[in-house]
Tab-separated table of C-alpha atoms (C1' of nucleotides) in Angstrom:
chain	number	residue	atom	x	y	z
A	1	UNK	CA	-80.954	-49.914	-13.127
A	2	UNK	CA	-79.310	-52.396	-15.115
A	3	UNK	CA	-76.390	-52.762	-13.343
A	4	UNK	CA	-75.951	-52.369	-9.533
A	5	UNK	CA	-74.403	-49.185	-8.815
A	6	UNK	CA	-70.929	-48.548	-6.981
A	7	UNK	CA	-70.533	-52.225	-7.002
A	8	UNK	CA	-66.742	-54.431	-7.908
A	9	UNK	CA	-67.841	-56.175	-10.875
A	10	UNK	CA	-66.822	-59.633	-10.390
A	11	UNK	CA	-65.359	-60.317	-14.014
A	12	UNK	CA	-64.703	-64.047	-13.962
A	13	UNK	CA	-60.794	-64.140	-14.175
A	14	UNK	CA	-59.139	-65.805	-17.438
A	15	UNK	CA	-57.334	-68.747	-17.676
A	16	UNK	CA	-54.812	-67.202	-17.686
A	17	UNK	CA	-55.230	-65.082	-14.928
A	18	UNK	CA	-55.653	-68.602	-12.662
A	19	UNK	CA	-52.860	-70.031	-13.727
A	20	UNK	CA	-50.316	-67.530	-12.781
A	21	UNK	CA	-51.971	-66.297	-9.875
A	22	UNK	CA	-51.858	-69.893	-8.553
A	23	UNK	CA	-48.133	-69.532	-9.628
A	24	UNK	CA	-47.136	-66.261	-8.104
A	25	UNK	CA	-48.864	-67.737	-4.643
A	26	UNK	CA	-46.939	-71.103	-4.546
A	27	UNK	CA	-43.702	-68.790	-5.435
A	28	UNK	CA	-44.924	-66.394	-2.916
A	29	UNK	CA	-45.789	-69.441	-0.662
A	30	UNK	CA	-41.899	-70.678	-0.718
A	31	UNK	CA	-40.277	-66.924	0.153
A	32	UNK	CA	-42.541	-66.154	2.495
A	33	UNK	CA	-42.249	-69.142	4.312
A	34	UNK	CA	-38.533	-69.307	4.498
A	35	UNK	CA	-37.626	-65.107	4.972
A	36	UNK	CA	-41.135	-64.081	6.919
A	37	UNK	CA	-43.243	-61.031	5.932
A	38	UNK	CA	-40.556	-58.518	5.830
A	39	UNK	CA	-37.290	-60.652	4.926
A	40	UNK	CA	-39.120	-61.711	1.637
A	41	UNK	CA	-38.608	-59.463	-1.334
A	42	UNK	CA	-41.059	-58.674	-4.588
A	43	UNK	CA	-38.012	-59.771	-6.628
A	44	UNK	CA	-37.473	-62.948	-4.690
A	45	UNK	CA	-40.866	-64.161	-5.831
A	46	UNK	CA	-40.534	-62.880	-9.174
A	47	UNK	CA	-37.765	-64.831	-9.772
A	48	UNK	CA	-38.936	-67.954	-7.934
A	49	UNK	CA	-42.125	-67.584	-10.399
A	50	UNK	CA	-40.721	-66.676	-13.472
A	51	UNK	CA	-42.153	-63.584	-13.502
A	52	UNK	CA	-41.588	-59.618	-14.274
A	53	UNK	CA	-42.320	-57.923	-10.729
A	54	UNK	CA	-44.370	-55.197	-12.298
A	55	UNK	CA	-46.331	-58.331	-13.740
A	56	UNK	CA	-47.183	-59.348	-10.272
A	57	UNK	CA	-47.948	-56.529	-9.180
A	58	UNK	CA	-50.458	-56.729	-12.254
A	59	UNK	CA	-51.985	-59.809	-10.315
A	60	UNK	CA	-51.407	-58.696	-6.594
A	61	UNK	CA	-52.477	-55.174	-5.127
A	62	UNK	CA	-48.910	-55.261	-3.512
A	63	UNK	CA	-46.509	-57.115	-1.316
A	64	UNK	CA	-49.167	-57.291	1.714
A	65	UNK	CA	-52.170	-58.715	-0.530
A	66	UNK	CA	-50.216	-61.413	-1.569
A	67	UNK	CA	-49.941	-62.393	2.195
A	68	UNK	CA	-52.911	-61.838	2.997
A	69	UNK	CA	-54.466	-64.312	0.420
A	70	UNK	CA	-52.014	-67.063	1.223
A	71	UNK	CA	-52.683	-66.552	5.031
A	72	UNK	CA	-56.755	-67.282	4.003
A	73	UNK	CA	-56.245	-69.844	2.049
A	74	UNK	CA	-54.289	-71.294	4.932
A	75	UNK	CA	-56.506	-70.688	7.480
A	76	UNK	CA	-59.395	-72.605	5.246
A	77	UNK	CA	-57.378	-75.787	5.266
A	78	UNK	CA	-55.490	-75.869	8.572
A	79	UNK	CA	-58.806	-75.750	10.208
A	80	UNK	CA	-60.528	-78.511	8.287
A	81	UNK	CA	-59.343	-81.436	10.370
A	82	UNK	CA	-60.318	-79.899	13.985
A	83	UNK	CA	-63.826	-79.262	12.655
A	84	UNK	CA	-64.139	-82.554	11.474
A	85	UNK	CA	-63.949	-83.731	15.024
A	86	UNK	CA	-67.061	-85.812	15.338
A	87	UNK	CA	-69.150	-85.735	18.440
A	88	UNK	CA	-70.618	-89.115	17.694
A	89	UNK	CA	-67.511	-90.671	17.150
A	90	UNK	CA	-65.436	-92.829	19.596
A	91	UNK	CA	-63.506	-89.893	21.529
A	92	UNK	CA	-60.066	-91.603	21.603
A	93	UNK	CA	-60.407	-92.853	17.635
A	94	UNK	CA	-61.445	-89.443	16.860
A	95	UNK	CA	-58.712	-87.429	18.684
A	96	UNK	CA	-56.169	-89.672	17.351
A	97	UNK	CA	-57.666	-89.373	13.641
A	98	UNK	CA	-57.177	-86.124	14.469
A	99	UNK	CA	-53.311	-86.286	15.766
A	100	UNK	CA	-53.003	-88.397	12.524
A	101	UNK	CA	-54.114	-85.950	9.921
A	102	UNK	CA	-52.465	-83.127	11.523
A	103	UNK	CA	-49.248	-85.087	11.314
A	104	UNK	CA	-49.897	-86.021	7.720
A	105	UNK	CA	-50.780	-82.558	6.904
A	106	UNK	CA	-47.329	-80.461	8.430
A	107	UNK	CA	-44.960	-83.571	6.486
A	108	UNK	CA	-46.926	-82.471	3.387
A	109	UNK	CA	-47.301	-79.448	3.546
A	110	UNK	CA	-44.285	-77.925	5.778
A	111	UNK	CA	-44.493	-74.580	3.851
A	112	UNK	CA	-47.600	-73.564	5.053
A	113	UNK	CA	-46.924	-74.854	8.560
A	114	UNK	CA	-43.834	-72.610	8.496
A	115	UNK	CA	-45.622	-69.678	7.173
A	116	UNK	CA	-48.127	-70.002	9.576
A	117	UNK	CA	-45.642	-70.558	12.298
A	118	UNK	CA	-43.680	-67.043	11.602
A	119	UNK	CA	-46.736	-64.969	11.512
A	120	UNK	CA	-47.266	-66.317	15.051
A	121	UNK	CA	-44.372	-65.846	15.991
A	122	UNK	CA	-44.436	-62.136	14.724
A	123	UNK	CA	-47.194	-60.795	17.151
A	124	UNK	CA	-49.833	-62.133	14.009
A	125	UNK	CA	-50.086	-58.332	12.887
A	126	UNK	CA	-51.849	-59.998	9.845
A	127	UNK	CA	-54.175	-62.554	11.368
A	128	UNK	CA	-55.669	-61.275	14.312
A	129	UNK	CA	-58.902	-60.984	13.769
A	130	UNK	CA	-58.975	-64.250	11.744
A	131	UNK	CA	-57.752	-65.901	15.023
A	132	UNK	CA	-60.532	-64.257	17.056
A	133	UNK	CA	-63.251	-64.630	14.303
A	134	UNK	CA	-61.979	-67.841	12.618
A	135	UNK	CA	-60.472	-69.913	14.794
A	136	UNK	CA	-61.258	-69.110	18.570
A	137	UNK	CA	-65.264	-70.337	18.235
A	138	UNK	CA	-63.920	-73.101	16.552
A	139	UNK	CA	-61.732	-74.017	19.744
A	140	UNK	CA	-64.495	-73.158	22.532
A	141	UNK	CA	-66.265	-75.635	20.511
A	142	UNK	CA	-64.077	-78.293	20.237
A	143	UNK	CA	-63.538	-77.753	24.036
A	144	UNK	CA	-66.610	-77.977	25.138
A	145	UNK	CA	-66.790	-81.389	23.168
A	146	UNK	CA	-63.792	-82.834	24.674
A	147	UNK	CA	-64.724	-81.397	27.960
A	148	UNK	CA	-67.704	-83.735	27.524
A	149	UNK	CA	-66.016	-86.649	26.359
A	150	UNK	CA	-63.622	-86.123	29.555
A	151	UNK	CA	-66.884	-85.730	31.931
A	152	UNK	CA	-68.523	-89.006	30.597
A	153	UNK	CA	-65.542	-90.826	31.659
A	154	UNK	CA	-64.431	-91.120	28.020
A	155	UNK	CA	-61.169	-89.721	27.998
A	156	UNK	CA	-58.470	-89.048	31.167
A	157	UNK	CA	-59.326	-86.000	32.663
A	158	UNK	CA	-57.292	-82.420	31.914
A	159	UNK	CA	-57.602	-79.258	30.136
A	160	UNK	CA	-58.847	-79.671	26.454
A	161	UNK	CA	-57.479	-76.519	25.558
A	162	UNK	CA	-54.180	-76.873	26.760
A	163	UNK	CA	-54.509	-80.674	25.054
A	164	UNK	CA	-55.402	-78.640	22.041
A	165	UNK	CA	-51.942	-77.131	22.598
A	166	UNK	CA	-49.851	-80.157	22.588
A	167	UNK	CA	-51.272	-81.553	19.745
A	168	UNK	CA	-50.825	-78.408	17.673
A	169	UNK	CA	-47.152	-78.028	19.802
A	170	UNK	CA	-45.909	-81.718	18.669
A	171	UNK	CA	-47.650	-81.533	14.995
A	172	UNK	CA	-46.271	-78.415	14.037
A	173	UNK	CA	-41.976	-78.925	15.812
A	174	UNK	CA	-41.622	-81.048	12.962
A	175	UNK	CA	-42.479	-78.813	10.348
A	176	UNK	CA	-41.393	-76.031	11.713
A	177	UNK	CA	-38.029	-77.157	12.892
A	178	UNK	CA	-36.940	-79.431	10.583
A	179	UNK	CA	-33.411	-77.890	10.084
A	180	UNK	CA	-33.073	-78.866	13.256
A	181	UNK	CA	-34.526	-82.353	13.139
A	182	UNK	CA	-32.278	-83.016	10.495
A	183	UNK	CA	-29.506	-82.101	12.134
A	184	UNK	CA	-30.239	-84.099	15.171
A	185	UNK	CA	-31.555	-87.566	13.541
A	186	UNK	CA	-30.049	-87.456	10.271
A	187	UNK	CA	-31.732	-91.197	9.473
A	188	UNK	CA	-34.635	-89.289	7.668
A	189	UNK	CA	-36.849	-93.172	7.935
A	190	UNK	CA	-36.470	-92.648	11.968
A	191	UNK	CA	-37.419	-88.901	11.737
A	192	UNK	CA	-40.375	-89.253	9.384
A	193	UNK	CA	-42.116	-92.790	10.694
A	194	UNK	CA	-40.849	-92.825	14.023
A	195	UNK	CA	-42.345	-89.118	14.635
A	196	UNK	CA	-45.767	-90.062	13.427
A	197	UNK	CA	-45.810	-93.168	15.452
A	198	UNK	CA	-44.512	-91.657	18.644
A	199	UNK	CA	-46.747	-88.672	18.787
A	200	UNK	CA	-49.599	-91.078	18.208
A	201	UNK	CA	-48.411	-94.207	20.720
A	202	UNK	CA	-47.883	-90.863	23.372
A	203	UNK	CA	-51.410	-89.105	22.916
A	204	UNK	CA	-52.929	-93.102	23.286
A	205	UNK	CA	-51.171	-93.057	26.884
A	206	UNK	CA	-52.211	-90.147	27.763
A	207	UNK	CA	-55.629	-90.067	26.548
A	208	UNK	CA	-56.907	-93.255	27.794
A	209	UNK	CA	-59.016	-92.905	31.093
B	1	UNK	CA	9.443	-59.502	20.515
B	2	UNK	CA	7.574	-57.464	23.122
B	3	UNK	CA	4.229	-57.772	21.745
B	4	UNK	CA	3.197	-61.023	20.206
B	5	UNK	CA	3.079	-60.629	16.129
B	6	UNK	CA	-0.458	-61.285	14.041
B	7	UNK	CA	-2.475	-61.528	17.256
B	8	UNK	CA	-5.398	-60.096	17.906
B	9	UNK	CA	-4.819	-58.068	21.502
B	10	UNK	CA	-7.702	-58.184	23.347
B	11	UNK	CA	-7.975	-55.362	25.062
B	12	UNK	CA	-10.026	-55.491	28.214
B	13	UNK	CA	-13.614	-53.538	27.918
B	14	UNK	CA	-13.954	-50.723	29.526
B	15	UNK	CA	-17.175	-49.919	31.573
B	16	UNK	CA	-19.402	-48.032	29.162
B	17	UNK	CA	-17.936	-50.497	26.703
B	18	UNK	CA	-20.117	-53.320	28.762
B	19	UNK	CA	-22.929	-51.493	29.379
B	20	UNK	CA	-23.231	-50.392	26.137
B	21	UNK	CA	-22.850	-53.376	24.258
B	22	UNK	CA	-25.494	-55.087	26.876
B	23	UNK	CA	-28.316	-52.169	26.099
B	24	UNK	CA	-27.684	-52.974	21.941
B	25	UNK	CA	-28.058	-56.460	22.984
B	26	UNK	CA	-30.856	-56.318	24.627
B	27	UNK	CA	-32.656	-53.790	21.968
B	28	UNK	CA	-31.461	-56.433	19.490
B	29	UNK	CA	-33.419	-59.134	21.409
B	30	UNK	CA	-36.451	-57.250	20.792
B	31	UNK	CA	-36.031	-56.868	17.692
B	32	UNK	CA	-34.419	-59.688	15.841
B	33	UNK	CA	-36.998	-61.682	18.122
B	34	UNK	CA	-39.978	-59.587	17.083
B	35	UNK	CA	-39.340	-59.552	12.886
B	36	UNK	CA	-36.359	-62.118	12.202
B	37	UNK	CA	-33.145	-61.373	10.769
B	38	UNK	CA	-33.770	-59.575	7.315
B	39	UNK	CA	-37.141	-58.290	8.690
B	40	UNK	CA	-35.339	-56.378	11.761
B	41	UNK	CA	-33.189	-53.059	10.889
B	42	UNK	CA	-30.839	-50.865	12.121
B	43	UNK	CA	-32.570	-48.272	12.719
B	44	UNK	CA	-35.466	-50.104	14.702
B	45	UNK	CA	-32.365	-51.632	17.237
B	46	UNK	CA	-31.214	-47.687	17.487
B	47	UNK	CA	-33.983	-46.563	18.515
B	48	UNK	CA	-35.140	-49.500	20.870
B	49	UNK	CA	-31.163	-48.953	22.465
B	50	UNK	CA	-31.496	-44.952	22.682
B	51	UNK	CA	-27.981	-44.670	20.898
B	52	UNK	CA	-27.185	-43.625	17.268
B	53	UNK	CA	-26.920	-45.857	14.670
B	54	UNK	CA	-23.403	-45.247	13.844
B	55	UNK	CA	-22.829	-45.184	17.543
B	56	UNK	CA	-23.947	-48.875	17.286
B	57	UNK	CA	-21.805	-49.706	14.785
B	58	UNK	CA	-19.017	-48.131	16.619
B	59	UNK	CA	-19.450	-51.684	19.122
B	60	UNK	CA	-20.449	-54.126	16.785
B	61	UNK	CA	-19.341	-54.854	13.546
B	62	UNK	CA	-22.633	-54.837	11.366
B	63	UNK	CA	-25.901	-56.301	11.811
B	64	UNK	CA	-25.287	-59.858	11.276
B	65	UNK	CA	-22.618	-59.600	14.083
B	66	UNK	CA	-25.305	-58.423	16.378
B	67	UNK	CA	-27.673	-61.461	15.521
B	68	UNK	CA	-24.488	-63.892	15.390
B	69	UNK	CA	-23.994	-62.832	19.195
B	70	UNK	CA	-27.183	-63.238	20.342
B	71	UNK	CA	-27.308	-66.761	18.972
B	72	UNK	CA	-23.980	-67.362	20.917
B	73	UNK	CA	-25.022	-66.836	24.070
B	74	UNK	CA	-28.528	-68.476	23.580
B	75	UNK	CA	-26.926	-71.448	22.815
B	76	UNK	CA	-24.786	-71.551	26.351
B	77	UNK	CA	-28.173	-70.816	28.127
B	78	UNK	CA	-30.386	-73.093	26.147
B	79	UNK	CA	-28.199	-75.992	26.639
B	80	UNK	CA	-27.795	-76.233	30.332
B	81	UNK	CA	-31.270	-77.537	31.478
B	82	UNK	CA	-30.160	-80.709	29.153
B	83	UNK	CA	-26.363	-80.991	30.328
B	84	UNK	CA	-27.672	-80.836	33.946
B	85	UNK	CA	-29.724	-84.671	33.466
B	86	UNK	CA	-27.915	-86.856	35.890
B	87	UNK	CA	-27.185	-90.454	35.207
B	88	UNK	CA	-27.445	-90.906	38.673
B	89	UNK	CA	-30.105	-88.872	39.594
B	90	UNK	CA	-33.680	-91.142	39.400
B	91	UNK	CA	-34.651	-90.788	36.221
B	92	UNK	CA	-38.298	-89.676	36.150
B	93	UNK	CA	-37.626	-86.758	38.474
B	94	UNK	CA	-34.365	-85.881	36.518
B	95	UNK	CA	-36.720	-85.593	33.173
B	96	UNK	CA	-39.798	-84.308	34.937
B	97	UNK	CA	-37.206	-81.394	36.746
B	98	UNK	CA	-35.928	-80.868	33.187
B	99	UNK	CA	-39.300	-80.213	31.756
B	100	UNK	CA	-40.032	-78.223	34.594
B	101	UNK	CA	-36.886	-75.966	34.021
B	102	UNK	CA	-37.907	-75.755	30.110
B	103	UNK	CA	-40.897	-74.426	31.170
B	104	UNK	CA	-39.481	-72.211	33.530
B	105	UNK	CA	-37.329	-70.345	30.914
B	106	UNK	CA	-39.584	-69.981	28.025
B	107	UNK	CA	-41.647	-68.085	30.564
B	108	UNK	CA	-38.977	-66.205	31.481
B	109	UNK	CA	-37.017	-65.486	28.414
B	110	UNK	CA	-39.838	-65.767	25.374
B	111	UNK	CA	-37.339	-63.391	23.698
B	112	UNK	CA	-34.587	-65.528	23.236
B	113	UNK	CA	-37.108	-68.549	22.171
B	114	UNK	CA	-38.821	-66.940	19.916
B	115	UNK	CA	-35.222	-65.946	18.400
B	116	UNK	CA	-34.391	-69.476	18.288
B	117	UNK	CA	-37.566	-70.635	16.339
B	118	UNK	CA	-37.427	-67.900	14.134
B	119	UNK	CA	-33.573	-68.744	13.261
B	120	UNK	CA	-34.600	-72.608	12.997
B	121	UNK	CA	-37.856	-71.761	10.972
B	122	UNK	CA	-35.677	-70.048	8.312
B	123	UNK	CA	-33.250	-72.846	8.173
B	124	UNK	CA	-30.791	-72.419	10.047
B	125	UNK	CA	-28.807	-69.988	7.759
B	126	UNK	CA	-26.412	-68.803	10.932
B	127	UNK	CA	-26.951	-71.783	13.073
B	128	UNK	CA	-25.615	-74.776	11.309
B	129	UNK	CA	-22.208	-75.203	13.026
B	130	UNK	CA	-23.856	-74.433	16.294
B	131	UNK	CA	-26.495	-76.814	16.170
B	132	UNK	CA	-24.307	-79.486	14.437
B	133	UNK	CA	-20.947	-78.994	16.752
B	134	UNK	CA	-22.550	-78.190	19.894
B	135	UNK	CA	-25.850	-79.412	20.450
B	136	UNK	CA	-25.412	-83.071	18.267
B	137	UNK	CA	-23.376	-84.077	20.343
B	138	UNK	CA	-24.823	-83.102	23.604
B	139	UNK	CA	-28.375	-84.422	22.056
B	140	UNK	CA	-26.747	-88.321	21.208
B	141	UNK	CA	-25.190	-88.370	24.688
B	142	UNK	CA	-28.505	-88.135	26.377
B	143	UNK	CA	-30.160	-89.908	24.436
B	144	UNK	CA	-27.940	-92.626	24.958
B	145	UNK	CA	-28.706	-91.811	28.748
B	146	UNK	CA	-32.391	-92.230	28.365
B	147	UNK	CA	-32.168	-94.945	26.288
B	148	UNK	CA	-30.158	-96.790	29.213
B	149	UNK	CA	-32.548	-95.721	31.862
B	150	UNK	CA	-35.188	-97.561	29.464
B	151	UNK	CA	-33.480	-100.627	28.786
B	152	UNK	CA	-33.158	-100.468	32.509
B	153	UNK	CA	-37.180	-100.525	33.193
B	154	UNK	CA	-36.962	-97.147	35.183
B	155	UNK	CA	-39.125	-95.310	32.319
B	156	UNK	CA	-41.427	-96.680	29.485
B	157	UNK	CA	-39.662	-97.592	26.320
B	158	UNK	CA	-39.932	-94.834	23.372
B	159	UNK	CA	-37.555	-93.631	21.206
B	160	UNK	CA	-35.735	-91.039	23.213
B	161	UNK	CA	-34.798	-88.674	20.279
B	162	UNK	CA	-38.322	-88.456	19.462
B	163	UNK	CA	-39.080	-87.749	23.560
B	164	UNK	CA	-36.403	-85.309	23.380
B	165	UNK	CA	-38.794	-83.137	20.225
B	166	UNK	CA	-41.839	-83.607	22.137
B	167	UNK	CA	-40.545	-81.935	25.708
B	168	UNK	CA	-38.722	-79.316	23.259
B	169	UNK	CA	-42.553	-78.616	21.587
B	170	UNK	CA	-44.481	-79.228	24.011
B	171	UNK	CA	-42.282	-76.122	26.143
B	172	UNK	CA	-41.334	-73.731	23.181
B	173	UNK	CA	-44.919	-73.906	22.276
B	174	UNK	CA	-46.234	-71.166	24.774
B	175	UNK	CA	-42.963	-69.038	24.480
B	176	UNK	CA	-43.465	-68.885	20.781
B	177	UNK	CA	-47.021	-68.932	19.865
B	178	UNK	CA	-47.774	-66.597	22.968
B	179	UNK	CA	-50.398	-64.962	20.376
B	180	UNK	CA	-52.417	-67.605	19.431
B	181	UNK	CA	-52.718	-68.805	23.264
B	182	UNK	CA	-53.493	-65.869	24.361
B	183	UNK	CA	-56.223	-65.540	21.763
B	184	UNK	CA	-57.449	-68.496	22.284
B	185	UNK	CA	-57.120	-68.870	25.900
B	186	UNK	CA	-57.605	-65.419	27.699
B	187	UNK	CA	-57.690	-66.115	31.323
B	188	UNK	CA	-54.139	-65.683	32.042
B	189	UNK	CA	-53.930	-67.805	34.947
B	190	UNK	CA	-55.967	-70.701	33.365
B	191	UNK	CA	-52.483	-70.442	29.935
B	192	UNK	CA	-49.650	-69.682	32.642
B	193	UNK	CA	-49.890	-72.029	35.653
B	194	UNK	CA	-52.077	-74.570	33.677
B	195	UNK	CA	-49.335	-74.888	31.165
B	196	UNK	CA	-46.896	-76.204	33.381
B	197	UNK	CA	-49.188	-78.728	35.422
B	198	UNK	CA	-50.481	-80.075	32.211
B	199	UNK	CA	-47.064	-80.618	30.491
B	200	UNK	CA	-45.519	-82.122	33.680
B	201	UNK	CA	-48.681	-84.161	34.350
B	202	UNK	CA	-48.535	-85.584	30.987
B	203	UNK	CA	-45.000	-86.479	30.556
B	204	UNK	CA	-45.338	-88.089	34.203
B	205	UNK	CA	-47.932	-90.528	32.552
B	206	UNK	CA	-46.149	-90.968	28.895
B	207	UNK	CA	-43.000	-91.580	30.821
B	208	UNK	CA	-43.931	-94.189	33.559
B	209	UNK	CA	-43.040	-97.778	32.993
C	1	DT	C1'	-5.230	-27.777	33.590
C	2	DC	C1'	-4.253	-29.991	29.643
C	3	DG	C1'	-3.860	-33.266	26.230
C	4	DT	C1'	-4.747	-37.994	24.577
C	5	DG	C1'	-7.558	-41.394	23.297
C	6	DC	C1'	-12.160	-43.240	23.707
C	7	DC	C1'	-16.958	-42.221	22.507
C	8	DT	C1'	-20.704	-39.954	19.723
C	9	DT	C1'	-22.807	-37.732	15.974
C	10	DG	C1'	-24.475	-35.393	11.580
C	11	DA	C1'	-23.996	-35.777	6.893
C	12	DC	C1'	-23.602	-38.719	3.462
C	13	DC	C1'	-23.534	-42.946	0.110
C	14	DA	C1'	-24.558	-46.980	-2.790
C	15	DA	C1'	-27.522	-50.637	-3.097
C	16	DA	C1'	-31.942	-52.621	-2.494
C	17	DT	C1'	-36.844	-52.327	-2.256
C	18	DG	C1'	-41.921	-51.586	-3.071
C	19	DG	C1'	-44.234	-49.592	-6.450
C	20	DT	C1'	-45.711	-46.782	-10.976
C	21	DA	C1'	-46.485	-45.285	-15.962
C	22	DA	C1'	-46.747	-46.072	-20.365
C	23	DA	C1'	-45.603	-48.397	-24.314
C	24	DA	C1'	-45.135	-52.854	-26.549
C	25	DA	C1'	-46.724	-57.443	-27.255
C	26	DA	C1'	-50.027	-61.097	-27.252
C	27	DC	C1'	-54.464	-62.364	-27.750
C	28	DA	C1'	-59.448	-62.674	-28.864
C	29	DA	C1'	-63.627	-61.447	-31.506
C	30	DG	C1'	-65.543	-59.883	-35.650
D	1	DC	C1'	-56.892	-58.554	-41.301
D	2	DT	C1'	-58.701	-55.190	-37.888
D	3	DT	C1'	-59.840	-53.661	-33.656
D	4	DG	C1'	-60.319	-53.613	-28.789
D	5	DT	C1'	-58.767	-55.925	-24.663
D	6	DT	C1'	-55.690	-58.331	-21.736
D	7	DT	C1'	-50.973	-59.346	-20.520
D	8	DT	C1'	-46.024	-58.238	-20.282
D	9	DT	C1'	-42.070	-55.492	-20.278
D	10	DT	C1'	-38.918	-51.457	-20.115
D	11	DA	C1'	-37.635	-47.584	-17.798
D	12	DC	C1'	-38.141	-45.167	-13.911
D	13	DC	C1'	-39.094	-43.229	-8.959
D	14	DA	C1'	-39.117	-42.377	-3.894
D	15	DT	C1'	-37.923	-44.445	0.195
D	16	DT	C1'	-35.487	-47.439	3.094
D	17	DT	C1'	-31.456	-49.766	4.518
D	18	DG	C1'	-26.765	-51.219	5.932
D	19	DG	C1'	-22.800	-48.937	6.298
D	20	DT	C1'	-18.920	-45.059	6.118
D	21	DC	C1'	-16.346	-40.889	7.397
D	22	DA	C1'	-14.572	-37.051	9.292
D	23	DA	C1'	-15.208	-33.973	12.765
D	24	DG	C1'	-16.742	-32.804	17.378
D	25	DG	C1'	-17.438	-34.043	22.467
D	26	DC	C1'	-16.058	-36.064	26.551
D	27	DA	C1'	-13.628	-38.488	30.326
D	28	DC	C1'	-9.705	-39.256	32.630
D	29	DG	C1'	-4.868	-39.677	33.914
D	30	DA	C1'	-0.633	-36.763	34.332
DNA sequence: TCGTGCCTTGACCAAATGGTAAAAAACAAG
DNA sequence: CTTGTTTTTTACCATTTGGTCAAGGCACGA
């Protein structure tokens, strides 16, 4: 048998073939984002990619796989900072490196954070199982770890997963709701500084035993 | 001149009239909530309402009316909890009763939150008049309160806009991302009670001088 | 009971939408 | 240049969607 049978031959894809699939997905990434699953249109992200639709659909399976890939890709980096959380670490330092990055991340990257947001939202008909399988051992784990911290006297006592919550609750508003935060504090300096510092100067209050 | 000239004449409802245009309503709820604007259709609200779809056209003028009247009454609703803080009331109980209240009504009405975020998420398209005419103002007039009952001493100092985002978060969170908590988080109890203790218990400690 | 005006519906429409087929164009290897 | 492959486009299709219209049903006051 030289070659394996009824197996997808991987066929490393072209240069080309990278670049405009990384193209398509950032267009994809901006309609998505803004209209949800259904309110987004194969011709919005043709246009917002400067492509033909029937040459994305030479790229993508269909509307759906396109989706799908940016909701992995997501998944892969949104996850990265809780992970990081390091058992050996100072418990306060490391929870608030870890209120940091998430705050850093959804100012630069608000797309994703709003993509994310509206699958949610939506019942996530198209992440499911990557919330049970992905992210839900990651957050017993985590748990457990803070749990730990909180036990030892470390931390203030409460529930880590409901902790977990308002981090992910305060990170996330503004990204998610920025029409709104611009609306309401229109001096963008105040918005953007003041919310990193206040979410951090908050979680310090409430995290110290 | 019997009748007055270019005016619109009312015309009180009559009784199917009301209940009618409450069962669309409510259908719409569901499903303007449940995909967003462009993702919902007519054809899901007809079904969800039990009437035809040109029977629901017969009460409201096209789709976007529907949406543009759920919004309208959202916003009466929504606003109230904040209206209600009292100057003279003592101001950690006022803000720990508001929280309270927040908490209260995403529970009850995840609906109607989850229409919000998804209307915010997407910018605002049929919001920004509301959210600039009714809520700015209501938004810099408590803020100004809070910021008095700071300078004051009665609560710790923080920037009050920024206090105003985190209670908003910290309560839309569990209307909104119901999915992901209960995912993550399956003992019902454990997401529904503990929510509210742990939000109240931490504002009580962020907000104390 | 009868009509008048409110309510409901089936049939229909134009535009939009996800997707396809095949030919043309661009490209790469010899 | 020639040939085989990858990429792109043109033309098209079936379905869905928001919305219309005219005709039928129904309630209710006289």
């Amino acid at each position: 048998m030289p070659q394996p049978a009824s197996e997808t031959i991987p066929k490393k894809p072209s240069r080309i073939q990278l670049r405009n699939r990384r193209i398509i997905l950032d267009a994809a990434l901006d309609v998505f984002s803004q209209h949800g699953f259904r309110g987004a249109t194969l011709d919005q992200i043709a246009e917002a990619s400067g492509l033909s639709k029937p040459n994305i659909l030479y790229y993508f399976d269909g509307k759906e796989a396109i989706h799908v890939e940016l909701l992995n890709a997501l998944m892969a980096e949104w996850l990265a900072p809780l992970t990081d959380l390091d058992p050996d670490g100072d418990p306060l330092e490391e929870l608030l490196g870890y209120i940091r990055r998430k705050m850093e991340m959804s100012q630069a990257y608000p797309r994703e954070s709003r993509l994310f947001a509206g699958e949610i939202i939506q019942g996530a008909p198209r992440m499911g199982p990557h919330l049970s399988a992905g992210l839900k051992p990651l957050f017993d784990e985590k748990c457990a770890l803070i749990q730990g911290w909180m036990d030892a006297g470390r931390l203030a006592p409460m529930d880590p997963g409901h902790l977990i919550f308002s981090i992910w609750a305060m990170t996330q508003h503004y990204a998610d709701f920025d029409a709104q935060v611009c609306v309401l504090m229109p001096d963008e300096a105040r918005a953007r500084d003041g919310a990193t510092r206040h979410v951090e100067q908050m979680f310090r209050k409430v995290l110290t035993p």
